[in-house]
PDB file of N, CA and C in Angstrom:
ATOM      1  N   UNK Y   1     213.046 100.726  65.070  1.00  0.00           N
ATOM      2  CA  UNK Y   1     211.745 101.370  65.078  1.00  0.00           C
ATOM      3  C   UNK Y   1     210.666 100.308  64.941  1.00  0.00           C
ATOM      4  N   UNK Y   2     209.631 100.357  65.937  1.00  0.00           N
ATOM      5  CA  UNK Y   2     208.967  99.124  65.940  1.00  0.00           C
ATOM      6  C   UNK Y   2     207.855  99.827  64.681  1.00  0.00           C
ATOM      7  N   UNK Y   3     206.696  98.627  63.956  1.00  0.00           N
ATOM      8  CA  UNK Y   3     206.627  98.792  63.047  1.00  0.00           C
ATOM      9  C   UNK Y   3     204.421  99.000  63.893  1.00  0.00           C
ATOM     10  N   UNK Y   4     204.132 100.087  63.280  1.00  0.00           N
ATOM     11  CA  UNK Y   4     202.697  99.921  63.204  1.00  0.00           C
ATOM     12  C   UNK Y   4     201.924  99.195  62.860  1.00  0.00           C
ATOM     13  N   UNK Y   5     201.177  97.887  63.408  1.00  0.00           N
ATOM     14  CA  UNK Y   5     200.309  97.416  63.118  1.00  0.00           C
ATOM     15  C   UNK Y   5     198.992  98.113  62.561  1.00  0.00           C
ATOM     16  N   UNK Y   6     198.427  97.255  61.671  1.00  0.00           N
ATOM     17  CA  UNK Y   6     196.731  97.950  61.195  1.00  0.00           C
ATOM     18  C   UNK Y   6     195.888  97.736  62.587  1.00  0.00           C
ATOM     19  N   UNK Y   7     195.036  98.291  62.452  1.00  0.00           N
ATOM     20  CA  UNK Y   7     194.015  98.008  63.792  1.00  0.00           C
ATOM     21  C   UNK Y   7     193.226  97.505  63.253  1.00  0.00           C
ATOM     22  N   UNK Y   8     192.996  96.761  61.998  1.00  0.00           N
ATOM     23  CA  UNK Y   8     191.891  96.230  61.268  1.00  0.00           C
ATOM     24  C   UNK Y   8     192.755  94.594  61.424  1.00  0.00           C
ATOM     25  N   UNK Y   9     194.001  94.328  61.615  1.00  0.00           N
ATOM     26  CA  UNK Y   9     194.682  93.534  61.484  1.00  0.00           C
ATOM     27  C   UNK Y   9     193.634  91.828  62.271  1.00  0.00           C
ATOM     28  N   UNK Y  10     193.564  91.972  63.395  1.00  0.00           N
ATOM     29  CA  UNK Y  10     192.464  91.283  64.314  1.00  0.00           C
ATOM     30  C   UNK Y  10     191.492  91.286  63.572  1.00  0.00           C
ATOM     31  N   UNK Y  11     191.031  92.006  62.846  1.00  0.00           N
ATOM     32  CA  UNK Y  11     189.783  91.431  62.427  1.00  0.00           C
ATOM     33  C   UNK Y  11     189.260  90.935  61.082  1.00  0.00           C
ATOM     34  N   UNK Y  12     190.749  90.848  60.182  1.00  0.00           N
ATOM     35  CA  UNK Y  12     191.034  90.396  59.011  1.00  0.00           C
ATOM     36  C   UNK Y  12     191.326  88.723  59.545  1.00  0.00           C
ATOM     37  N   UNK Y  13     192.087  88.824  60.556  1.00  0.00           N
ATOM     38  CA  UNK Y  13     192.547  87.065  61.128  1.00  0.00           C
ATOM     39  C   UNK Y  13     191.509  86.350  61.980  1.00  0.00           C
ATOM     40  N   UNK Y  14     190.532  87.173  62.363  1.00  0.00           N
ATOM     41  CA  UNK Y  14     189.557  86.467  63.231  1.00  0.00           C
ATOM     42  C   UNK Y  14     188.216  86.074  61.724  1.00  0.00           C
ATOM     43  N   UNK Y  15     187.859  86.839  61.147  1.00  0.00           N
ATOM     44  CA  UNK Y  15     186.962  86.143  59.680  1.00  0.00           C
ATOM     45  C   UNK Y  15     187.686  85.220  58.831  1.00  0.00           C
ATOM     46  N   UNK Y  16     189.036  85.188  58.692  1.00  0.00           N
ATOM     47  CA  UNK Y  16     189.930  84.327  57.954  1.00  0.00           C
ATOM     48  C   UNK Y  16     189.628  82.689  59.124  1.00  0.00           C
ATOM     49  N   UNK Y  17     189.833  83.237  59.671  1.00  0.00           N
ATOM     50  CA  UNK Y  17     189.787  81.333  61.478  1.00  0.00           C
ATOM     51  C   UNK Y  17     188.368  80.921  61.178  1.00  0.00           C
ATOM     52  N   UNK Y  18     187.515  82.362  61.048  1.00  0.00           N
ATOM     53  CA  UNK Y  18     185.594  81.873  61.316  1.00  0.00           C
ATOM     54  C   UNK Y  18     185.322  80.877  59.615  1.00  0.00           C
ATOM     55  N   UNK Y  19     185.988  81.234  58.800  1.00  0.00           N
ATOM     56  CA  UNK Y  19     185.730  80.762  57.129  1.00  0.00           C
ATOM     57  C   UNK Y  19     186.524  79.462  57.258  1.00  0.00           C
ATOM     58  N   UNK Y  20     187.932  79.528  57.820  1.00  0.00           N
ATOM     59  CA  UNK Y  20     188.654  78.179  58.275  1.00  0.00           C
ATOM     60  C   UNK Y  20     187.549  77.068  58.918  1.00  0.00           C
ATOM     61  N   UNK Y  21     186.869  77.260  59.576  1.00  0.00           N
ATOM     62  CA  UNK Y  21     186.443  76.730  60.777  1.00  0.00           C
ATOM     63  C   UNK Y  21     184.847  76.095  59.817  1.00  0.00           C
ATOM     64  N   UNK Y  22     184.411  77.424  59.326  1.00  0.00           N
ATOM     65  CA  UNK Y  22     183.509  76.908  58.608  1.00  0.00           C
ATOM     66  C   UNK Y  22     183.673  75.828  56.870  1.00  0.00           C
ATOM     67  N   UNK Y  23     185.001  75.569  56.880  1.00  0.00           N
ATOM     68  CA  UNK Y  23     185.213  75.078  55.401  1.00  0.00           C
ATOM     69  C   UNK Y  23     185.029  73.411  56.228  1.00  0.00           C
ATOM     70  N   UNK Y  24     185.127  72.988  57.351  1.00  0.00           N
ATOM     71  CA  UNK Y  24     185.117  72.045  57.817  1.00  0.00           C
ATOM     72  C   UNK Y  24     184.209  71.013  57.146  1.00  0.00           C
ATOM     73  N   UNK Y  25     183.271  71.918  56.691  1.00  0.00           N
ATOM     74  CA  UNK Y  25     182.096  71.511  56.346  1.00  0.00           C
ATOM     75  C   UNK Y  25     181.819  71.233  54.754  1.00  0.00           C
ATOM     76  N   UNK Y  26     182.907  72.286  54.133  1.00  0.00           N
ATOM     77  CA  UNK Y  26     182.548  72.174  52.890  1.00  0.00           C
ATOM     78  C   UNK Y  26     182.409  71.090  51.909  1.00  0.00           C
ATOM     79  N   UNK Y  27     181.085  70.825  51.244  1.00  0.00           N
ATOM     80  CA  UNK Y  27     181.092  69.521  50.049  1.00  0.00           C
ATOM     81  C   UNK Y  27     182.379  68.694  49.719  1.00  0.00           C
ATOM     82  N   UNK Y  28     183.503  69.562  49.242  1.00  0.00           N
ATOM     83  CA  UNK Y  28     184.390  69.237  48.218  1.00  0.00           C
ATOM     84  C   UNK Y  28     185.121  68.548  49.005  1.00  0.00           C
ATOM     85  N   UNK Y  29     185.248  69.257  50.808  1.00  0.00           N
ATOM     86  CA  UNK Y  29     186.223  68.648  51.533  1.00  0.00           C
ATOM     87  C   UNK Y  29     187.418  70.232  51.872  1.00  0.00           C
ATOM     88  N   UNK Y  30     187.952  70.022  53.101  1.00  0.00           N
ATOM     89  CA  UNK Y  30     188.378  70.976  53.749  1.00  0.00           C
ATOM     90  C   UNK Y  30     189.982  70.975  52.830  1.00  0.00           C
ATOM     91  N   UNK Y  31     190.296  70.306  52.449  1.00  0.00           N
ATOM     92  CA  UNK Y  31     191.963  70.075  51.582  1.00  0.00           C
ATOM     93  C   UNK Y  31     191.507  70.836  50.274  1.00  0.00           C
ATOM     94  N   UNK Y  32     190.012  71.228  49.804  1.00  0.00           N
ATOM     95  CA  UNK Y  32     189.744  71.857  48.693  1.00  0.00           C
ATOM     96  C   UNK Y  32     189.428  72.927  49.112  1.00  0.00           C
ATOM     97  N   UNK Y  33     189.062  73.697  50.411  1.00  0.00           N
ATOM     98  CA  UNK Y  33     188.462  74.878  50.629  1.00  0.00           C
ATOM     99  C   UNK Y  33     189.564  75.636  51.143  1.00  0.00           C
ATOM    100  N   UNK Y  34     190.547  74.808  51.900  1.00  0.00           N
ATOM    101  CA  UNK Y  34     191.892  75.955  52.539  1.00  0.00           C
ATOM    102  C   UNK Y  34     192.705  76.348  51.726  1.00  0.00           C
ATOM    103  N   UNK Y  35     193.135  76.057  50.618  1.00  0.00           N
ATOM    104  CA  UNK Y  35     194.124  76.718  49.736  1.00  0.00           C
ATOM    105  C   UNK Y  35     193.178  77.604  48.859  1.00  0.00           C
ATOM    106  N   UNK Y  36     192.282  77.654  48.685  1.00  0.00           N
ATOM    107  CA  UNK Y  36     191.263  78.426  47.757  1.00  0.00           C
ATOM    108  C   UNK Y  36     191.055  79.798  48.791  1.00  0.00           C
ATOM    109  N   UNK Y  37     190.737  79.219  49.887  1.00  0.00           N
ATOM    110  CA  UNK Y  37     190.551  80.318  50.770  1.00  0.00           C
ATOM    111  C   UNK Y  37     191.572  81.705  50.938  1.00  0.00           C
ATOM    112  N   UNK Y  38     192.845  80.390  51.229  1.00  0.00           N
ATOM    113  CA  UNK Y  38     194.311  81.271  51.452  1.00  0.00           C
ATOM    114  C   UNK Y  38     194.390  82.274  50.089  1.00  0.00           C
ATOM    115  N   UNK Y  39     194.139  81.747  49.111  1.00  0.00           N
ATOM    116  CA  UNK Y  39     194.873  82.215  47.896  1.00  0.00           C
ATOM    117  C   UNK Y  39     193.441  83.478  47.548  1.00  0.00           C
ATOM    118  N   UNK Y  40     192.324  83.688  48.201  1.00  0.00           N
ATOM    119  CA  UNK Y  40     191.879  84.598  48.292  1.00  0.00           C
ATOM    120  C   UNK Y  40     192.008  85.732  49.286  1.00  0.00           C
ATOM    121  N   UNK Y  41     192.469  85.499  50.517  1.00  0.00           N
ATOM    122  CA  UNK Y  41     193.134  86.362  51.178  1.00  0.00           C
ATOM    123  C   UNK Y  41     194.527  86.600  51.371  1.00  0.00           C
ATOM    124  N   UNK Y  42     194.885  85.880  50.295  1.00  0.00           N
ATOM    125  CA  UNK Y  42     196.353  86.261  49.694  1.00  0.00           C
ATOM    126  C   UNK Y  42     196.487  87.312  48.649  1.00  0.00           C
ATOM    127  N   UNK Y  43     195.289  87.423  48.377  1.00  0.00           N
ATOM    128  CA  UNK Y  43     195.246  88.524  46.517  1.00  0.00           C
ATOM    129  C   UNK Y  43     194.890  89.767  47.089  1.00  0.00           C
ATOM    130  N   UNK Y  44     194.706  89.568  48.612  1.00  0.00           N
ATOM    131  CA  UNK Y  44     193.753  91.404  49.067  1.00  0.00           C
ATOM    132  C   UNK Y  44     195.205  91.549  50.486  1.00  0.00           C
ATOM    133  N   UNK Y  45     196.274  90.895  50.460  1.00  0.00           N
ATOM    134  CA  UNK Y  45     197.497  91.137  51.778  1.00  0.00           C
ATOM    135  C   UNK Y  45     197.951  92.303  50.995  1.00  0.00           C
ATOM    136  N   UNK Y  46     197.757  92.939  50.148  1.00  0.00           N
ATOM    137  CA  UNK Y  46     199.042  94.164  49.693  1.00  0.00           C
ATOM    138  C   UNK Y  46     198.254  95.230  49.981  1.00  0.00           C
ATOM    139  N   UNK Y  47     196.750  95.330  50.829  1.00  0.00           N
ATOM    140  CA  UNK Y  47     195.832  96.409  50.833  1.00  0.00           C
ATOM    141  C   UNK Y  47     196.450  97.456  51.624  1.00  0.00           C
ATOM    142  N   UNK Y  48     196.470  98.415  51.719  1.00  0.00           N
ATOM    143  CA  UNK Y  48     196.977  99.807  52.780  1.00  0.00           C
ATOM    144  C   UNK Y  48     195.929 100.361  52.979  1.00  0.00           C
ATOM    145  N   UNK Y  49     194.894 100.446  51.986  1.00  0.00           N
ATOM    146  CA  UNK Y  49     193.666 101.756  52.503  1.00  0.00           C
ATOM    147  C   UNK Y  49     192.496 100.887  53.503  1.00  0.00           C
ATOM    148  N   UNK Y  50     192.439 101.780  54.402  1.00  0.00           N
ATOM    149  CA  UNK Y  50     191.384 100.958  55.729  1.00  0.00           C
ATOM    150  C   UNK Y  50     190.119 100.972  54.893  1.00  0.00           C
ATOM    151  N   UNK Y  51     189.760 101.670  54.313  1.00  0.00           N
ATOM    152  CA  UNK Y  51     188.541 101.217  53.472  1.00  0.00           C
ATOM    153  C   UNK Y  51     187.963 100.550  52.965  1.00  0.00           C
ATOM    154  N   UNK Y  52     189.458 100.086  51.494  1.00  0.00           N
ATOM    155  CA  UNK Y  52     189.394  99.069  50.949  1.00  0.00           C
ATOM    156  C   UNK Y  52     189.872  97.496  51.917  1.00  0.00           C
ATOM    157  N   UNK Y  53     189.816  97.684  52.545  1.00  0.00           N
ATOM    158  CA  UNK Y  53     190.262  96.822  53.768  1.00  0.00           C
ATOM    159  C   UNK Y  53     189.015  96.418  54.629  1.00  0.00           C
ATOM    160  N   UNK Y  54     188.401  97.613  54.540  1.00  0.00           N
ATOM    161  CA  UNK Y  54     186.788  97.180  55.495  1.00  0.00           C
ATOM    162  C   UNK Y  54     185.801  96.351  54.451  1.00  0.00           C
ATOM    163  N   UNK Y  55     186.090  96.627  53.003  1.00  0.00           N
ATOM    164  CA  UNK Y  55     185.221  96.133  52.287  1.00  0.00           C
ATOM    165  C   UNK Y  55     185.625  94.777  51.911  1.00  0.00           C
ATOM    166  N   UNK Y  56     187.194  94.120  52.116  1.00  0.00           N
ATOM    167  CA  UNK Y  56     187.482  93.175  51.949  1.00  0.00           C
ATOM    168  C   UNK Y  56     186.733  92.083  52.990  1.00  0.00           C
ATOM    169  N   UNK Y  57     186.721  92.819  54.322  1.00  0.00           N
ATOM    170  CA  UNK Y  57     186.122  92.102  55.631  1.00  0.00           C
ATOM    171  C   UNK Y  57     184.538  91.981  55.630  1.00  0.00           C
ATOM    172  N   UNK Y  58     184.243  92.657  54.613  1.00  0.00           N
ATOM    173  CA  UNK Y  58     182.347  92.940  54.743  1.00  0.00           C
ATOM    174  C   UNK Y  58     181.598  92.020  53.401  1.00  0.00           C
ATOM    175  N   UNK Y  59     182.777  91.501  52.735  1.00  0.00           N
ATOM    176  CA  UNK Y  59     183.010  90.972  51.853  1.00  0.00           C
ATOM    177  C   UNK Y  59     183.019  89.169  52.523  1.00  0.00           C
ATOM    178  N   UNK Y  60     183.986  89.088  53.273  1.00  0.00           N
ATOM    179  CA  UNK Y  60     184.700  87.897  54.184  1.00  0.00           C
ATOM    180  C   UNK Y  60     182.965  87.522  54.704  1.00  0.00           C
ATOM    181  N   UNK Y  61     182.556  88.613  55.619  1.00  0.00           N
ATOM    182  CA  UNK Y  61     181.349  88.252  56.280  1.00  0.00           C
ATOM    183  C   UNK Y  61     180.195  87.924  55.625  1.00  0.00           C
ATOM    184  N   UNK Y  62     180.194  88.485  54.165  1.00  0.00           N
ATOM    185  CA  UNK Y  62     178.815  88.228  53.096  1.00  0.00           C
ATOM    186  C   UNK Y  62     179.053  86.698  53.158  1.00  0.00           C
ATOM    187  N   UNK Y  63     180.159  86.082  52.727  1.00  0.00           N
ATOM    188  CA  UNK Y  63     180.695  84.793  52.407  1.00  0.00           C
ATOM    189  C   UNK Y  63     180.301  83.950  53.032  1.00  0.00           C
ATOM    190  N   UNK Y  64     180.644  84.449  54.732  1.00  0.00           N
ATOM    191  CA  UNK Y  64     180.207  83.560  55.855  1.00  0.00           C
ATOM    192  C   UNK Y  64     178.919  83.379  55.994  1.00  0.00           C
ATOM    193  N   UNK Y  65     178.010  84.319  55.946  1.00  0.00           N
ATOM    194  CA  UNK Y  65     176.508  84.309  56.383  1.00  0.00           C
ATOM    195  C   UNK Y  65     176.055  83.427  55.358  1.00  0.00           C
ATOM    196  N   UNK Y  66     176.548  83.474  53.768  1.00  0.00           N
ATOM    197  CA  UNK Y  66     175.408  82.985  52.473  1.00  0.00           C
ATOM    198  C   UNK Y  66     175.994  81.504  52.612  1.00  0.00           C
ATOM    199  N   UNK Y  67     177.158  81.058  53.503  1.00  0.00           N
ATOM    200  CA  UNK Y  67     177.244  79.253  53.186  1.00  0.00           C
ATOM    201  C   UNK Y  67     176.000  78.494  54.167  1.00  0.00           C
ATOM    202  N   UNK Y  68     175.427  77.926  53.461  1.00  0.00           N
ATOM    203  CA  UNK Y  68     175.028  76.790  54.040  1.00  0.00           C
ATOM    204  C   UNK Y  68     175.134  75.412  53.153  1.00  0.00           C
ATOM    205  N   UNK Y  69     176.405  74.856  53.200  1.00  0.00           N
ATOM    206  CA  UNK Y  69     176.566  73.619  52.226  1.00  0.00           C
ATOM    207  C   UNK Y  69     175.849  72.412  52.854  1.00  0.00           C
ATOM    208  N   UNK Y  70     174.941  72.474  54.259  1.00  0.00           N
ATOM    209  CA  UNK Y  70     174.534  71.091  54.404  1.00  0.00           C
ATOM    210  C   UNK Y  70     173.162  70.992  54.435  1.00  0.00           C
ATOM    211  N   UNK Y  71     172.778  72.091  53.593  1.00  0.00           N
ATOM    212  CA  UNK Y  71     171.389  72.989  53.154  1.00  0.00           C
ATOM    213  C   UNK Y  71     170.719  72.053  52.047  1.00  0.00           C
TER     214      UNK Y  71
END
């Protein structure tokens, strides 16, 4: 029995690549921002409710918009 994907799935991995992409940049250095990162979208992988799932992503996007580390 093949297994149902989320349909939110794409768009949990496409803000996870855009925050990747943007840690490039970060002060500390990208070897300090990717495991911090992971280990925050590691604490919200056991989610089931699309809700709490949209707010994790609206959450992802607050993150993205408020960095400007070369500010």
């Amino acid at each position: 029995m093949a297994v149902a994907t989320n349909p939110l799935r794409h768009d949990v991995i496409r803000i996870y690549k855009e925050l990747l992409y943007l840690g490039r940049d970060y002060p500390l250095g990208y070897d300090y921002f990717r495991p911090r990162l992971h280990k925050a979208f590691m604490a919200k992988a056991g989610l089931q409710d699309e809700e709490e799932i949209r707010k994790g992503i609206e959450q992802a996007a607050y993150v993205k918009k408020g960095k400007c580390w070369s500010c």
